[in-house]
mmCIF file of C-alpha atoms in Angstrom:
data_model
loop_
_atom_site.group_PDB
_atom_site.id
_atom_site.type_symbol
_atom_site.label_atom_id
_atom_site.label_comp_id
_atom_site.label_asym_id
_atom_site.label_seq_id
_atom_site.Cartn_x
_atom_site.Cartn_y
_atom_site.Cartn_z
ATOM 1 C CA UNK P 1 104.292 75.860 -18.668
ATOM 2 C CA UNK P 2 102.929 76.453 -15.082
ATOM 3 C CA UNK P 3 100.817 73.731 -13.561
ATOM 4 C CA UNK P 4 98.313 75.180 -11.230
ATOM 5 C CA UNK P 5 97.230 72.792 -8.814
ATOM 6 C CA UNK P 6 93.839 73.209 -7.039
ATOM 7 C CA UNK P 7 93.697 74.354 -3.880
ATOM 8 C CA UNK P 8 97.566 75.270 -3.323
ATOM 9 C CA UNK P 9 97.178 78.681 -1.687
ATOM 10 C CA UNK P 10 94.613 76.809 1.016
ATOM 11 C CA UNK P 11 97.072 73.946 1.269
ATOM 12 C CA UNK P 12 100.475 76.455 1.863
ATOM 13 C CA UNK P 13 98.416 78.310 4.469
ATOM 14 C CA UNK P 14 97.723 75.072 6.101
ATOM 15 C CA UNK P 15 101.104 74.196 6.325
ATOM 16 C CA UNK P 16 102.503 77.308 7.422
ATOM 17 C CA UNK P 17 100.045 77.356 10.128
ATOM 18 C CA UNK P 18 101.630 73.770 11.290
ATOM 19 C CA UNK P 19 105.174 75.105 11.290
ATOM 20 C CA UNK P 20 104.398 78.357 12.775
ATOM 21 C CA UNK P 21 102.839 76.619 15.760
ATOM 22 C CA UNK P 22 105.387 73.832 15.922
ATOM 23 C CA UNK P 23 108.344 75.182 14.947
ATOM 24 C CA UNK P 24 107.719 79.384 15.553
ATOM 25 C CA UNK P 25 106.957 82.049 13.030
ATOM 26 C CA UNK P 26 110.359 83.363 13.146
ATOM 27 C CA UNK P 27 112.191 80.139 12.716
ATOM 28 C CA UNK P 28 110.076 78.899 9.540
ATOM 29 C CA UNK P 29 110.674 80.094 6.317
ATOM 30 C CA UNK P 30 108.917 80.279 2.812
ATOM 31 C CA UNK P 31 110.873 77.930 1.500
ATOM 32 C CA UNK P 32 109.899 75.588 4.553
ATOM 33 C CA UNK P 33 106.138 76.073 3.890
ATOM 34 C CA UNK P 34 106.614 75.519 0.077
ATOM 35 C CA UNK P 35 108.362 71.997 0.854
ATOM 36 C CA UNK P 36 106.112 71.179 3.599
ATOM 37 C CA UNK P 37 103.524 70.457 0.776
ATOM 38 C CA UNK P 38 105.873 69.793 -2.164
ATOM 39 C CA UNK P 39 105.813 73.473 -4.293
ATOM 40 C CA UNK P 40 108.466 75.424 -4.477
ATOM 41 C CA UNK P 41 109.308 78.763 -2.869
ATOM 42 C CA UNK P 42 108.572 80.268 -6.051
ATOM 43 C CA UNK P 43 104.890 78.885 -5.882
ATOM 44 C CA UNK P 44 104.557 80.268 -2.295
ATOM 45 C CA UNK P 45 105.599 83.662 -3.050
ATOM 46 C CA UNK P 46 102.760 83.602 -6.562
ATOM 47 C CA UNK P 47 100.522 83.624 -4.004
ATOM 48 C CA UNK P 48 102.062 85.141 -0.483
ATOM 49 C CA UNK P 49 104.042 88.044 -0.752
ATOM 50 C CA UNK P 50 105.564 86.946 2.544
ATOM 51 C CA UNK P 51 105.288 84.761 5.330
ATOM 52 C CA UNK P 52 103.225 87.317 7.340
ATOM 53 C CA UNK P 53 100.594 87.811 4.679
ATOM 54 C CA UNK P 54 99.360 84.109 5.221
ATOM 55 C CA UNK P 55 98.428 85.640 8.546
ATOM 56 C CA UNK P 56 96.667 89.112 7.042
ATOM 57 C CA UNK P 57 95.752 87.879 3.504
ATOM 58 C CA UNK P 58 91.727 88.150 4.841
ATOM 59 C CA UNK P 59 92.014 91.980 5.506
ATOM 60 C CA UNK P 60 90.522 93.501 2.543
ATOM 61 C CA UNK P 61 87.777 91.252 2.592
ATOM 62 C CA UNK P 62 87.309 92.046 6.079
ATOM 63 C CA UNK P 63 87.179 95.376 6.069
ATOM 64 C CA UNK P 64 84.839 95.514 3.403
ATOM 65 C CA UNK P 65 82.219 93.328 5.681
ATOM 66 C CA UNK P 66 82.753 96.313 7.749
ATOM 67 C CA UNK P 67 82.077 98.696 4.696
ATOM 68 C CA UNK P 68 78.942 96.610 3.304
ATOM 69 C CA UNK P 69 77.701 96.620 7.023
ATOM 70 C CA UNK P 70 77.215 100.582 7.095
ATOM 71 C CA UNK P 71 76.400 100.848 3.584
ATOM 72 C CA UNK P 72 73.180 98.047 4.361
ATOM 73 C CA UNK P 73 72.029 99.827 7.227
ATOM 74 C CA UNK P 74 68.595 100.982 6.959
ATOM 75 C CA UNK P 75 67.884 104.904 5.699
ATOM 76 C CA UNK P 76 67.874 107.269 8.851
ATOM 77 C CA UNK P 77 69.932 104.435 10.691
ATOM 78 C CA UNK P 78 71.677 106.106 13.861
ATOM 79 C CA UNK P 79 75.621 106.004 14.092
ATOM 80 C CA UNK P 80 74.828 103.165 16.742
ATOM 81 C CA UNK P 81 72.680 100.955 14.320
ATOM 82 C CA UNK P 82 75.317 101.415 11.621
ATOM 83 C CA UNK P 83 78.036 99.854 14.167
ATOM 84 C CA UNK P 84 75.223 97.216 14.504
ATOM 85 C CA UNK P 85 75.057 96.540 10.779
ATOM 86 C CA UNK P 86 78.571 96.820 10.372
ATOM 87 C CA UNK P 87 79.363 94.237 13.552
ATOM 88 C CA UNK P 88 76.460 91.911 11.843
ATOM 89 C CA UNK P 89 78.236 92.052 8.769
ATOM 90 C CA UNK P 90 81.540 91.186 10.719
ATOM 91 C CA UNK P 91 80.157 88.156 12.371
ATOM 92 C CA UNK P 92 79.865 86.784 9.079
ATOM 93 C CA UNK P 93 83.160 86.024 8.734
ATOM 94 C CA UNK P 94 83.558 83.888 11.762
ATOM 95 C CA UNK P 95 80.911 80.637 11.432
ATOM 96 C CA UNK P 96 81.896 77.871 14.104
ATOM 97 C CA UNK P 97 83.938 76.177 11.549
ATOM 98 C CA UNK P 98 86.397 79.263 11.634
ATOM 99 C CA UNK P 99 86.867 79.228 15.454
ATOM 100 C CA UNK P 100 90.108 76.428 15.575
ATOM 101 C CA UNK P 101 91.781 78.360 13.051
ATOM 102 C CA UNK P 102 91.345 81.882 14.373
ATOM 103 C CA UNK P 103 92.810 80.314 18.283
ATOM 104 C CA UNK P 104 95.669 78.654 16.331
ATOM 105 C CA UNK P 105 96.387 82.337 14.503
ATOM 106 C CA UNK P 106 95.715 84.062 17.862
ATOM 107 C CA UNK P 107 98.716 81.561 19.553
ATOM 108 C CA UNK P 108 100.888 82.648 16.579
ATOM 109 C CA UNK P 109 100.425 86.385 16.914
ATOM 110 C CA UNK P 110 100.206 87.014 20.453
ATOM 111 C CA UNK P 111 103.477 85.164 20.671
ATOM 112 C CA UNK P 112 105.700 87.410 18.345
ATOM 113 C CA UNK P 113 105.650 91.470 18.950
ATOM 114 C CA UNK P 114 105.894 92.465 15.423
ATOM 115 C CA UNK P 115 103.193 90.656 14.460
ATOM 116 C CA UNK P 116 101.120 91.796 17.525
ATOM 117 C CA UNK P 117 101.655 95.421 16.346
ATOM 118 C CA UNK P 118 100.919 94.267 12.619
ATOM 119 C CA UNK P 119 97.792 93.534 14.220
ATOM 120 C CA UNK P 120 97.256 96.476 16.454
ATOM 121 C CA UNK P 121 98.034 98.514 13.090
ATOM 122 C CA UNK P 122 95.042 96.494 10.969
ATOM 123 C CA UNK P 123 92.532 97.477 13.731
ATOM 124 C CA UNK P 124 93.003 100.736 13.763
ATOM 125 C CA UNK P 125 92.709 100.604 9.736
ATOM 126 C CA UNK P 126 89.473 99.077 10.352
ATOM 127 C CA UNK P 127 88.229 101.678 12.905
ATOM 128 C CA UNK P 128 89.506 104.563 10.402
ATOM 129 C CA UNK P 129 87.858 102.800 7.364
ATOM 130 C CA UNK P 130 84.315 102.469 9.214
ATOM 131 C CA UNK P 131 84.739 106.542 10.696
ATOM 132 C CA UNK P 132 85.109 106.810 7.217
ATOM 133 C CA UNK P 133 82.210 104.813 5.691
ATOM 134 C CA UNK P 134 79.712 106.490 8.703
ATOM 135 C CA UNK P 135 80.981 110.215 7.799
ATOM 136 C CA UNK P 136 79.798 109.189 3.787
ATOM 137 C CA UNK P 137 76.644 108.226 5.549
ATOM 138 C CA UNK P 138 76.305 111.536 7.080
ATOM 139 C CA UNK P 139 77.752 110.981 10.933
ATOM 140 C CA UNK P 140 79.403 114.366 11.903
ATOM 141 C CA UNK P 141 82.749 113.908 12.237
ATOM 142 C CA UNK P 142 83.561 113.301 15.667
ATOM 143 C CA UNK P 143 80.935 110.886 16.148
ATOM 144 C CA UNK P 144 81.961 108.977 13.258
ATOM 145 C CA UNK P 145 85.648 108.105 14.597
ATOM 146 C CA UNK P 146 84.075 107.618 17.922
ATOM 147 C CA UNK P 147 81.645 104.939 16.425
ATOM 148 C CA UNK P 148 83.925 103.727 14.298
ATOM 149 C CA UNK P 149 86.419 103.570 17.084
ATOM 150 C CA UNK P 150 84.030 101.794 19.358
ATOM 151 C CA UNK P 151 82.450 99.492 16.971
ATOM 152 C CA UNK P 152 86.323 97.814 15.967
ATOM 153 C CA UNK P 153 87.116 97.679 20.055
ATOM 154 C CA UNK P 154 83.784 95.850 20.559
ATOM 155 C CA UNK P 155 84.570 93.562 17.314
ATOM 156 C CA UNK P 156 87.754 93.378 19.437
ATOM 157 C CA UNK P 157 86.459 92.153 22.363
ATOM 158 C CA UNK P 158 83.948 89.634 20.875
ATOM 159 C CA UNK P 159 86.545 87.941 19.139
ATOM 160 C CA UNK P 160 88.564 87.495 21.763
ATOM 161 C CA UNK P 161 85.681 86.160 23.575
ATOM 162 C CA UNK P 162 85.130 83.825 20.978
ATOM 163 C CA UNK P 163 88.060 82.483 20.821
ATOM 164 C CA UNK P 164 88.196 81.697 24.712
ATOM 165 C CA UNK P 165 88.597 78.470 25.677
ATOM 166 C CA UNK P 166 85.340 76.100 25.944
ATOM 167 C CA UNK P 167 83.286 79.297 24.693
ATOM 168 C CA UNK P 168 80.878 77.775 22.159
ATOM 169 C CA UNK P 169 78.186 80.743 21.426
ATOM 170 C CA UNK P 170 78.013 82.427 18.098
ATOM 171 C CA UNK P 171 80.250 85.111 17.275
ATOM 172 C CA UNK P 172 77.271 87.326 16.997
ATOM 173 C CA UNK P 173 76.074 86.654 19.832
ATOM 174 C CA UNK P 174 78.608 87.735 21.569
ATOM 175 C CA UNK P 175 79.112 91.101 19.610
ATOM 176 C CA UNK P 176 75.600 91.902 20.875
ATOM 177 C CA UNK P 177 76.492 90.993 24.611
ATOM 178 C CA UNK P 178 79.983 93.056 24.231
ATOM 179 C CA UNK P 179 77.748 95.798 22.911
ATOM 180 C CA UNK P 180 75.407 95.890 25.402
ATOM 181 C CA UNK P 181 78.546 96.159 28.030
ATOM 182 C CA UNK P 182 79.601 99.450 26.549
ATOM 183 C CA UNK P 183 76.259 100.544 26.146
ATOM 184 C CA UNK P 184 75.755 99.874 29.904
ATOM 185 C CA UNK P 185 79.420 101.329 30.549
ATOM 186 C CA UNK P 186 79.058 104.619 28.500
ATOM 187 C CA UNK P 187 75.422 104.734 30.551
ATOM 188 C CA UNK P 188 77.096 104.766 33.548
ATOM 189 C CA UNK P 189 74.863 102.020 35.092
ATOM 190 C CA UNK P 190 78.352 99.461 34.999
ATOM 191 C CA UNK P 191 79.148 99.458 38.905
ATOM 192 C CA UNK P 192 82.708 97.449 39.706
ATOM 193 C CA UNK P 193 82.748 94.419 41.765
ATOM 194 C CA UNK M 1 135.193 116.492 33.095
ATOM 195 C CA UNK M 2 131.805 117.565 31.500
ATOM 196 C CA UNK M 3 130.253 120.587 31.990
ATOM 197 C CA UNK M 4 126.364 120.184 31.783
ATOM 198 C CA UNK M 5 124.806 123.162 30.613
ATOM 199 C CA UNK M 6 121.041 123.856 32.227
ATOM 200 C CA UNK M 7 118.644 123.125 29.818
ATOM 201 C CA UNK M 8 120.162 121.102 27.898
ATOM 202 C CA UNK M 9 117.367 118.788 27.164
ATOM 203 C CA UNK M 10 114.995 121.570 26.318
ATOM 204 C CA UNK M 11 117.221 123.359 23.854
ATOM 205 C CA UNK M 12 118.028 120.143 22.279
ATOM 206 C CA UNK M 13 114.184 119.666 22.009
ATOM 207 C CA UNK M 14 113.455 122.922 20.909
ATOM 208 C CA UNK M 15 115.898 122.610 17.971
ATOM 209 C CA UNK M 16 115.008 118.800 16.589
ATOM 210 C CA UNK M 17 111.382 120.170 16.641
ATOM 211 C CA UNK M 18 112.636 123.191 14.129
ATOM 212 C CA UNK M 19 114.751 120.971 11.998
ATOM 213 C CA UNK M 20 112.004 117.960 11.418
ATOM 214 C CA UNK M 21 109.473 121.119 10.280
ATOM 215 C CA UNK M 22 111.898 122.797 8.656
ATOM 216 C CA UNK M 23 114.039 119.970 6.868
ATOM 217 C CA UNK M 24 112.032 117.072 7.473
ATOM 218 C CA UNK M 25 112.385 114.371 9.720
ATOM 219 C CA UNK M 26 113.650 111.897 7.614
ATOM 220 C CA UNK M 27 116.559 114.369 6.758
ATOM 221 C CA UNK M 28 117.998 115.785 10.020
ATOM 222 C CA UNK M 29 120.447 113.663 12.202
ATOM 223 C CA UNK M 30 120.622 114.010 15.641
ATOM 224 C CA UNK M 31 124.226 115.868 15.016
ATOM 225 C CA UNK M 32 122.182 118.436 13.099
ATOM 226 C CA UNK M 33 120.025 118.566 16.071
ATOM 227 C CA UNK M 34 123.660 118.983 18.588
ATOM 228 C CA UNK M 35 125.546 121.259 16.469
ATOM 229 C CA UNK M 36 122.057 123.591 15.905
ATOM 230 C CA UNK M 37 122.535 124.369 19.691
ATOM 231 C CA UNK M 38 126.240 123.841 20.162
ATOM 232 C CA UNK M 39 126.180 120.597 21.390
ATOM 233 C CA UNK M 40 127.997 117.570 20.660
ATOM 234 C CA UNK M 41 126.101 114.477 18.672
ATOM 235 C CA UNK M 42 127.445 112.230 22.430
ATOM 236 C CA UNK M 43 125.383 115.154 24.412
ATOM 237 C CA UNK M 44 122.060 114.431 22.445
ATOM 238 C CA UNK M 45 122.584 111.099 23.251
ATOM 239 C CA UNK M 46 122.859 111.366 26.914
ATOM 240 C CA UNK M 47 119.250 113.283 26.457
ATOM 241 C CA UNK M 48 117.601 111.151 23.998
ATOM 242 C CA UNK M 49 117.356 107.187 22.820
ATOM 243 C CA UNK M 50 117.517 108.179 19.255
ATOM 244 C CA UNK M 51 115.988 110.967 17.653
ATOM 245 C CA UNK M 52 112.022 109.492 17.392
ATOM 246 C CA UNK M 53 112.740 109.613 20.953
ATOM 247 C CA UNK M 54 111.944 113.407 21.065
ATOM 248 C CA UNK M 55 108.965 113.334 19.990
ATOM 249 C CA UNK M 56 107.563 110.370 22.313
ATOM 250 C CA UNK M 57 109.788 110.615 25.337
ATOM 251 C CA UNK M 58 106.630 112.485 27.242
ATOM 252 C CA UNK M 59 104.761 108.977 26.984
ATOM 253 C CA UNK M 60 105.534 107.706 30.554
ATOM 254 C CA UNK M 61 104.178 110.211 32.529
ATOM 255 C CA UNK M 62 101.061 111.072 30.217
ATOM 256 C CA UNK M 63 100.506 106.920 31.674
ATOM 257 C CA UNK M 64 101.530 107.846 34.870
ATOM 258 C CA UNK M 65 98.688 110.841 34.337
ATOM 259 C CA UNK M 66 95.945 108.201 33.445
ATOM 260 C CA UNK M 67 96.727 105.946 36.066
ATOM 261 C CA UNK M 68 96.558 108.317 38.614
ATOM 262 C CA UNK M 69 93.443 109.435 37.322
ATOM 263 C CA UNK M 70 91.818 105.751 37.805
ATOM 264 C CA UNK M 71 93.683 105.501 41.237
ATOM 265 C CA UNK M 72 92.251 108.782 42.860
ATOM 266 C CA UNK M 73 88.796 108.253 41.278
ATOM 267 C CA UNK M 74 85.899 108.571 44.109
ATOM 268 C CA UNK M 75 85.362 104.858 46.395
ATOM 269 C CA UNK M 76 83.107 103.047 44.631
ATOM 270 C CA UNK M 77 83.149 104.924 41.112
ATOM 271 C CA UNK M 78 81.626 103.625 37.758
ATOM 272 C CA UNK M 79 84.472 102.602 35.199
ATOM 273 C CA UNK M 80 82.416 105.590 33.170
ATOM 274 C CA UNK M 81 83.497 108.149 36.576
ATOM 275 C CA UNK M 82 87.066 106.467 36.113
ATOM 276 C CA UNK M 83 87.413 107.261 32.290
ATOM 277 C CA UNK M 84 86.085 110.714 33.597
ATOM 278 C CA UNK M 85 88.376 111.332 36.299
ATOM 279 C CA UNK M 86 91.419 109.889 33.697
ATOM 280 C CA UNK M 87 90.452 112.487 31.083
ATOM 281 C CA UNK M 88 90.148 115.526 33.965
ATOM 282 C CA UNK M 89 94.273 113.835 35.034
ATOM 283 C CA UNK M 90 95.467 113.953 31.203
ATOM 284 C CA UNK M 91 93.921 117.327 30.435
ATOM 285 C CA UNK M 92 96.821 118.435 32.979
ATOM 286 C CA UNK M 93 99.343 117.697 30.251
ATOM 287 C CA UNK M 94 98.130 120.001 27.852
ATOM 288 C CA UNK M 95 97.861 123.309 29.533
ATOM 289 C CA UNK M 96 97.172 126.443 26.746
ATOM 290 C CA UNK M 97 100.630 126.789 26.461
ATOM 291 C CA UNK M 98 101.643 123.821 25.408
ATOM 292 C CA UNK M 99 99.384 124.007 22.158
ATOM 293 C CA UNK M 100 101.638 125.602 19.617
ATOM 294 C CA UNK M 101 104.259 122.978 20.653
ATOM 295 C CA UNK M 102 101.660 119.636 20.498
ATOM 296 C CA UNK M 103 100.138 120.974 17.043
ATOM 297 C CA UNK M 104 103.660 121.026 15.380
ATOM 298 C CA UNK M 105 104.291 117.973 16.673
ATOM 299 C CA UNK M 106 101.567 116.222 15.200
ATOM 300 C CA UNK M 107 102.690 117.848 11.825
ATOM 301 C CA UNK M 108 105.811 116.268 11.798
ATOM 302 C CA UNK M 109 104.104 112.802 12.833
ATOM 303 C CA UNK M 110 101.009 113.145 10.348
ATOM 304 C CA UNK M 111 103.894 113.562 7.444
ATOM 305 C CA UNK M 112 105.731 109.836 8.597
ATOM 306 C CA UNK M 113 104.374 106.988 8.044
ATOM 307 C CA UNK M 114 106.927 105.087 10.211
ATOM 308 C CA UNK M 115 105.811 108.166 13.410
ATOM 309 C CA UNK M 116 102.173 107.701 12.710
ATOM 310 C CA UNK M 117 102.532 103.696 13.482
ATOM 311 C CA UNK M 118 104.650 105.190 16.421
ATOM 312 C CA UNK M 119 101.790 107.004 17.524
ATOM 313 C CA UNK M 120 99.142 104.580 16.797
ATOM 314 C CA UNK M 121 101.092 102.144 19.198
ATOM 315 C CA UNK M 122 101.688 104.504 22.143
ATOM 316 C CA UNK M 123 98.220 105.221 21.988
ATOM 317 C CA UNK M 124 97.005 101.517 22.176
ATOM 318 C CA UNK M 125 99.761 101.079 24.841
ATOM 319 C CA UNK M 126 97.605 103.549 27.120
ATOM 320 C CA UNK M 127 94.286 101.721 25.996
ATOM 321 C CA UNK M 128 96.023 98.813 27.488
ATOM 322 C CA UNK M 129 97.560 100.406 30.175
ATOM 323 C CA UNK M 130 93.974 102.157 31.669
ATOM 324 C CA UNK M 131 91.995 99.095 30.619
ATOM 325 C CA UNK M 132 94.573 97.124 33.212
ATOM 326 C CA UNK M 133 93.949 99.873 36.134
ATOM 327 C CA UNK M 134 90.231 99.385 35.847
ATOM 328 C CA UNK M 135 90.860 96.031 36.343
ATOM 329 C CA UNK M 136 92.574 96.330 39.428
ATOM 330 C CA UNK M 137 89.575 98.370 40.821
ATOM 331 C CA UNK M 138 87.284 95.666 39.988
ATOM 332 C CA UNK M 139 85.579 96.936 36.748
ATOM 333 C CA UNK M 140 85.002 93.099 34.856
ATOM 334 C CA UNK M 141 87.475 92.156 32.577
ATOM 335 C CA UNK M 142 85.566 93.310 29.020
ATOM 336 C CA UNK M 143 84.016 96.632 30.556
ATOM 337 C CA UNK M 144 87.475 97.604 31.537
ATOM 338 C CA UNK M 145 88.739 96.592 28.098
ATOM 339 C CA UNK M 146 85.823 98.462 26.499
ATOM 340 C CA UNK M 147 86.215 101.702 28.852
ATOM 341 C CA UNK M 148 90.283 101.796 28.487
ATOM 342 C CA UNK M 149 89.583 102.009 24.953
ATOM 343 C CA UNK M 150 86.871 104.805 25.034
ATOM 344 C CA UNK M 151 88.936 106.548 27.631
ATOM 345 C CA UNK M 152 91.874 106.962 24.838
ATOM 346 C CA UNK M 153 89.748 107.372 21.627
ATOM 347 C CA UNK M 154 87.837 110.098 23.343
ATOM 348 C CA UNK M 155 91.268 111.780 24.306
ATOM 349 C CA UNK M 156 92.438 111.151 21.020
ATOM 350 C CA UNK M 157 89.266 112.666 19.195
ATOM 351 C CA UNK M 158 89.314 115.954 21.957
ATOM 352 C CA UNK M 159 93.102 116.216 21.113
ATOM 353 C CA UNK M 160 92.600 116.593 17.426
ATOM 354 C CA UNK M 161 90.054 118.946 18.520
ATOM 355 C CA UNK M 162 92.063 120.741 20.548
ATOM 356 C CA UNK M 163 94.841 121.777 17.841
ATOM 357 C CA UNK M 164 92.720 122.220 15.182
ATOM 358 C CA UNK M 165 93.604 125.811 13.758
ATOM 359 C CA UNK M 166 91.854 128.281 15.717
ATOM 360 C CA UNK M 167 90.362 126.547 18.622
ATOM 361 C CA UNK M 168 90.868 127.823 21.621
ATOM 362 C CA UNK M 169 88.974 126.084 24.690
ATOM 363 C CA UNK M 170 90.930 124.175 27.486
ATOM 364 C CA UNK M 171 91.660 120.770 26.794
ATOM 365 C CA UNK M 172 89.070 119.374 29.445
ATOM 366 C CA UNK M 173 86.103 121.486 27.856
ATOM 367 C CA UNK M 174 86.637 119.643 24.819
ATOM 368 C CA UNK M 175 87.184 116.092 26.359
ATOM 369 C CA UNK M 176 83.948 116.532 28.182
ATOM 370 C CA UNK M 177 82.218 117.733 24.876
ATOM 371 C CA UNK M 178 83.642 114.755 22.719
ATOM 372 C CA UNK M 179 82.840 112.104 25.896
ATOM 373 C CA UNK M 180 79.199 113.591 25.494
ATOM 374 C CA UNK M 181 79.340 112.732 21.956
ATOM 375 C CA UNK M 182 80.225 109.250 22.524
ATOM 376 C CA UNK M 183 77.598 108.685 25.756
ATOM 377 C CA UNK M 184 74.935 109.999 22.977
ATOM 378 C CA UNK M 185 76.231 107.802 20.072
ATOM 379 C CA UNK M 186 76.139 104.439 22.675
ATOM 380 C CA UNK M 187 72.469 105.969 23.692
ATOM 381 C CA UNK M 188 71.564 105.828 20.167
ATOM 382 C CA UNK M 189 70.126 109.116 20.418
ATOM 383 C CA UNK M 190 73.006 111.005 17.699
ATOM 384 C CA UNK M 191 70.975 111.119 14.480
ATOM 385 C CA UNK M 192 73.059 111.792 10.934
ATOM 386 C CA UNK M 193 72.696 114.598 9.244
#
C-alpha cells in the first residue's frame, strides 16, 4: 500500500530547485531530487512527469488567471480594460512571498536554452489563449491577438521588473507602470534619451 | 571537379516547397528534394543546413531588414516612428510576387508542430533583435522591449493578413492598417462588438 506523505510534491520541488541552482538543471536528475528528500524516483515521477515540469507545473493555473481576468471584466469593457482585468488577475499570482522563488526559477531558465525556448513557447500560449478569450468577448479579430499579444509582453516586462534586484513594489504595480509605457509608446509621446 | 549549375539553390527550393505540400514534410528527405531536380543529396547540402533550413534560411536578412529600418529612422525619432520606419523596411521583403510563395509556406508550417515552434522562435528572435536596436538609439530599456515586441506582433498580425485568400493590398497598406489597430486598442478607444 502507498503511503502518501503530506506535502511531498512541495517538498520535491524544493529540492529540485536546490540542485538545479547548485548543481545545474542538466546535471541533476529525478532520481537525485527523489533522494534529496528520501522518496523514490517512482514518487517523483507520481507527481512530475519530468524534471522540467517542476519548472512549468503552474501553467494551467496561470493561464486561466489570464482567462478569469477577461471573463470578470465589466460588460462593454474595451479590449484595453480586458488586458487590465486580465493583468489584475495575473498579479495575483505573484504576492511578495513568491518573488525569491520566481528569481531562483528565472537563474535556472535563463541559464539553459531549451528551457528558455520552453518558456518563450508558454508565452506565446498565453498571448494566443487571451486573443482567444477577448475574440469570445467580442474583440474583432485582429485586435484581439494584438491585445492579447500586448497584454502577455507587458505581463512580460513586469515580471521581469519584479524580479530585478532590490525592486520591492508590488507586482501590480508595476504591470500598471509597464502599461502606461506602451500606452505612452503606442501614443507616440515616448521620446529616446 | 564540380560543375555548379546556376540556380541551383532556387530549383532546389522550388522543389522541397512542392514535395512538403505535396507529400508532407515529415515524409520527403532532402534526397527526394536532389533527385526531384537532378541533383545529388551532397549538392542540397552545400545549399541548405538540413531541410527545415529551406523554409527559414530568409531569417537573416528579414533582421538585417528591421535593423536597418531602426538605423535609418529620422534623428531624433519616437521608438513608435522606429517601429514605423521597421515595418515600411520589412514590407520590402514581401513584394506582390512573393505572395503565392509565403502563403504555401505557412501551409506547410501551420501543419508541423515541430515548424510552428520554429516559427514562433524566429519571430521572438526579431522581437529581441529590434527591441536591442532601440536600445542602442536610446529608447529606455522597457519601451524598447515593449516596442520590439509590437513592432513584430503587428508584422505578424499584417502578414496573416496579407495571405489570407483573396487579399490583395501591398504588404505596407496592411501593416499601417493593423499598427492603427493596435495605437487604437492602447488608446482605449476600440470598442467590441
Amino acid at each position: 500500500m502507498v503511503r502518501w506523505k503530506p506535502g511531498a510534491r512541495e517538498r520535491l520541488q524544493a529540492a529540485a530547485m536546490d540542485l538545479y541552482i547548485s548543481r545545474g538543471y542538466d546535471r541533476t536528475t529525478a532520481a537525485d531530487i527523489a533522494q534529496a528528500v528520501g522518496l523514490t524516483e517512482r514518487t517523483f515521477f507520481r507527481h512530475f512527469a519530468d524534471k522540467r515540469e517542476v519548472l512549468f507545473s503552474g501553467q494551467e493555473l496561470l493561464e486561466q488567471a489570464f482567462l478569469d481576468g477577461v471573463a470578470t471584466a465589466v460588460p462593454h469593457a474595451s479590449p484595453l480594460e480586458m488586458v487590465e482585468s486580465t493583468l489584475s488577475a495575473a498579479a495575483t499570482f505573484f504576492p511578495a512571498e513568491r518573488r525569491d522563488h520566481s528569481r531562483r526559477r528565472q537563474t535556472i531558465i535563463s541559464e539553459n536554452p531549451a528551457l528558455r525556448e520552453r518558456e518563450l513557447l508558454k508565452m506565446a500560449g498565453l498571448a494566443t489563449a487571451l486573443a482567444a478569450a477577448l475574440r469570445s468577448r467580442g474583440v474583432p479579430e485582429a485586435t484581439a491577438t494584438l491585445a492579447g499579444e500586448s497584454g502577455v509582453t507587458v505581463f512580460g516586462v513586469a515580471f521581469g521588473k519584479w524580479i530585478a534586484e532590490g525592486e520591492e513594489r508590488s507586482f501590480l504595480d508595476i504591470e500598471r507602470e509597464v502599461l502606461g509605457e506602451l500606452v505612452a509608446m503606442t501614443a507616440g509621446t515616448t521620446r529616446p534619451a
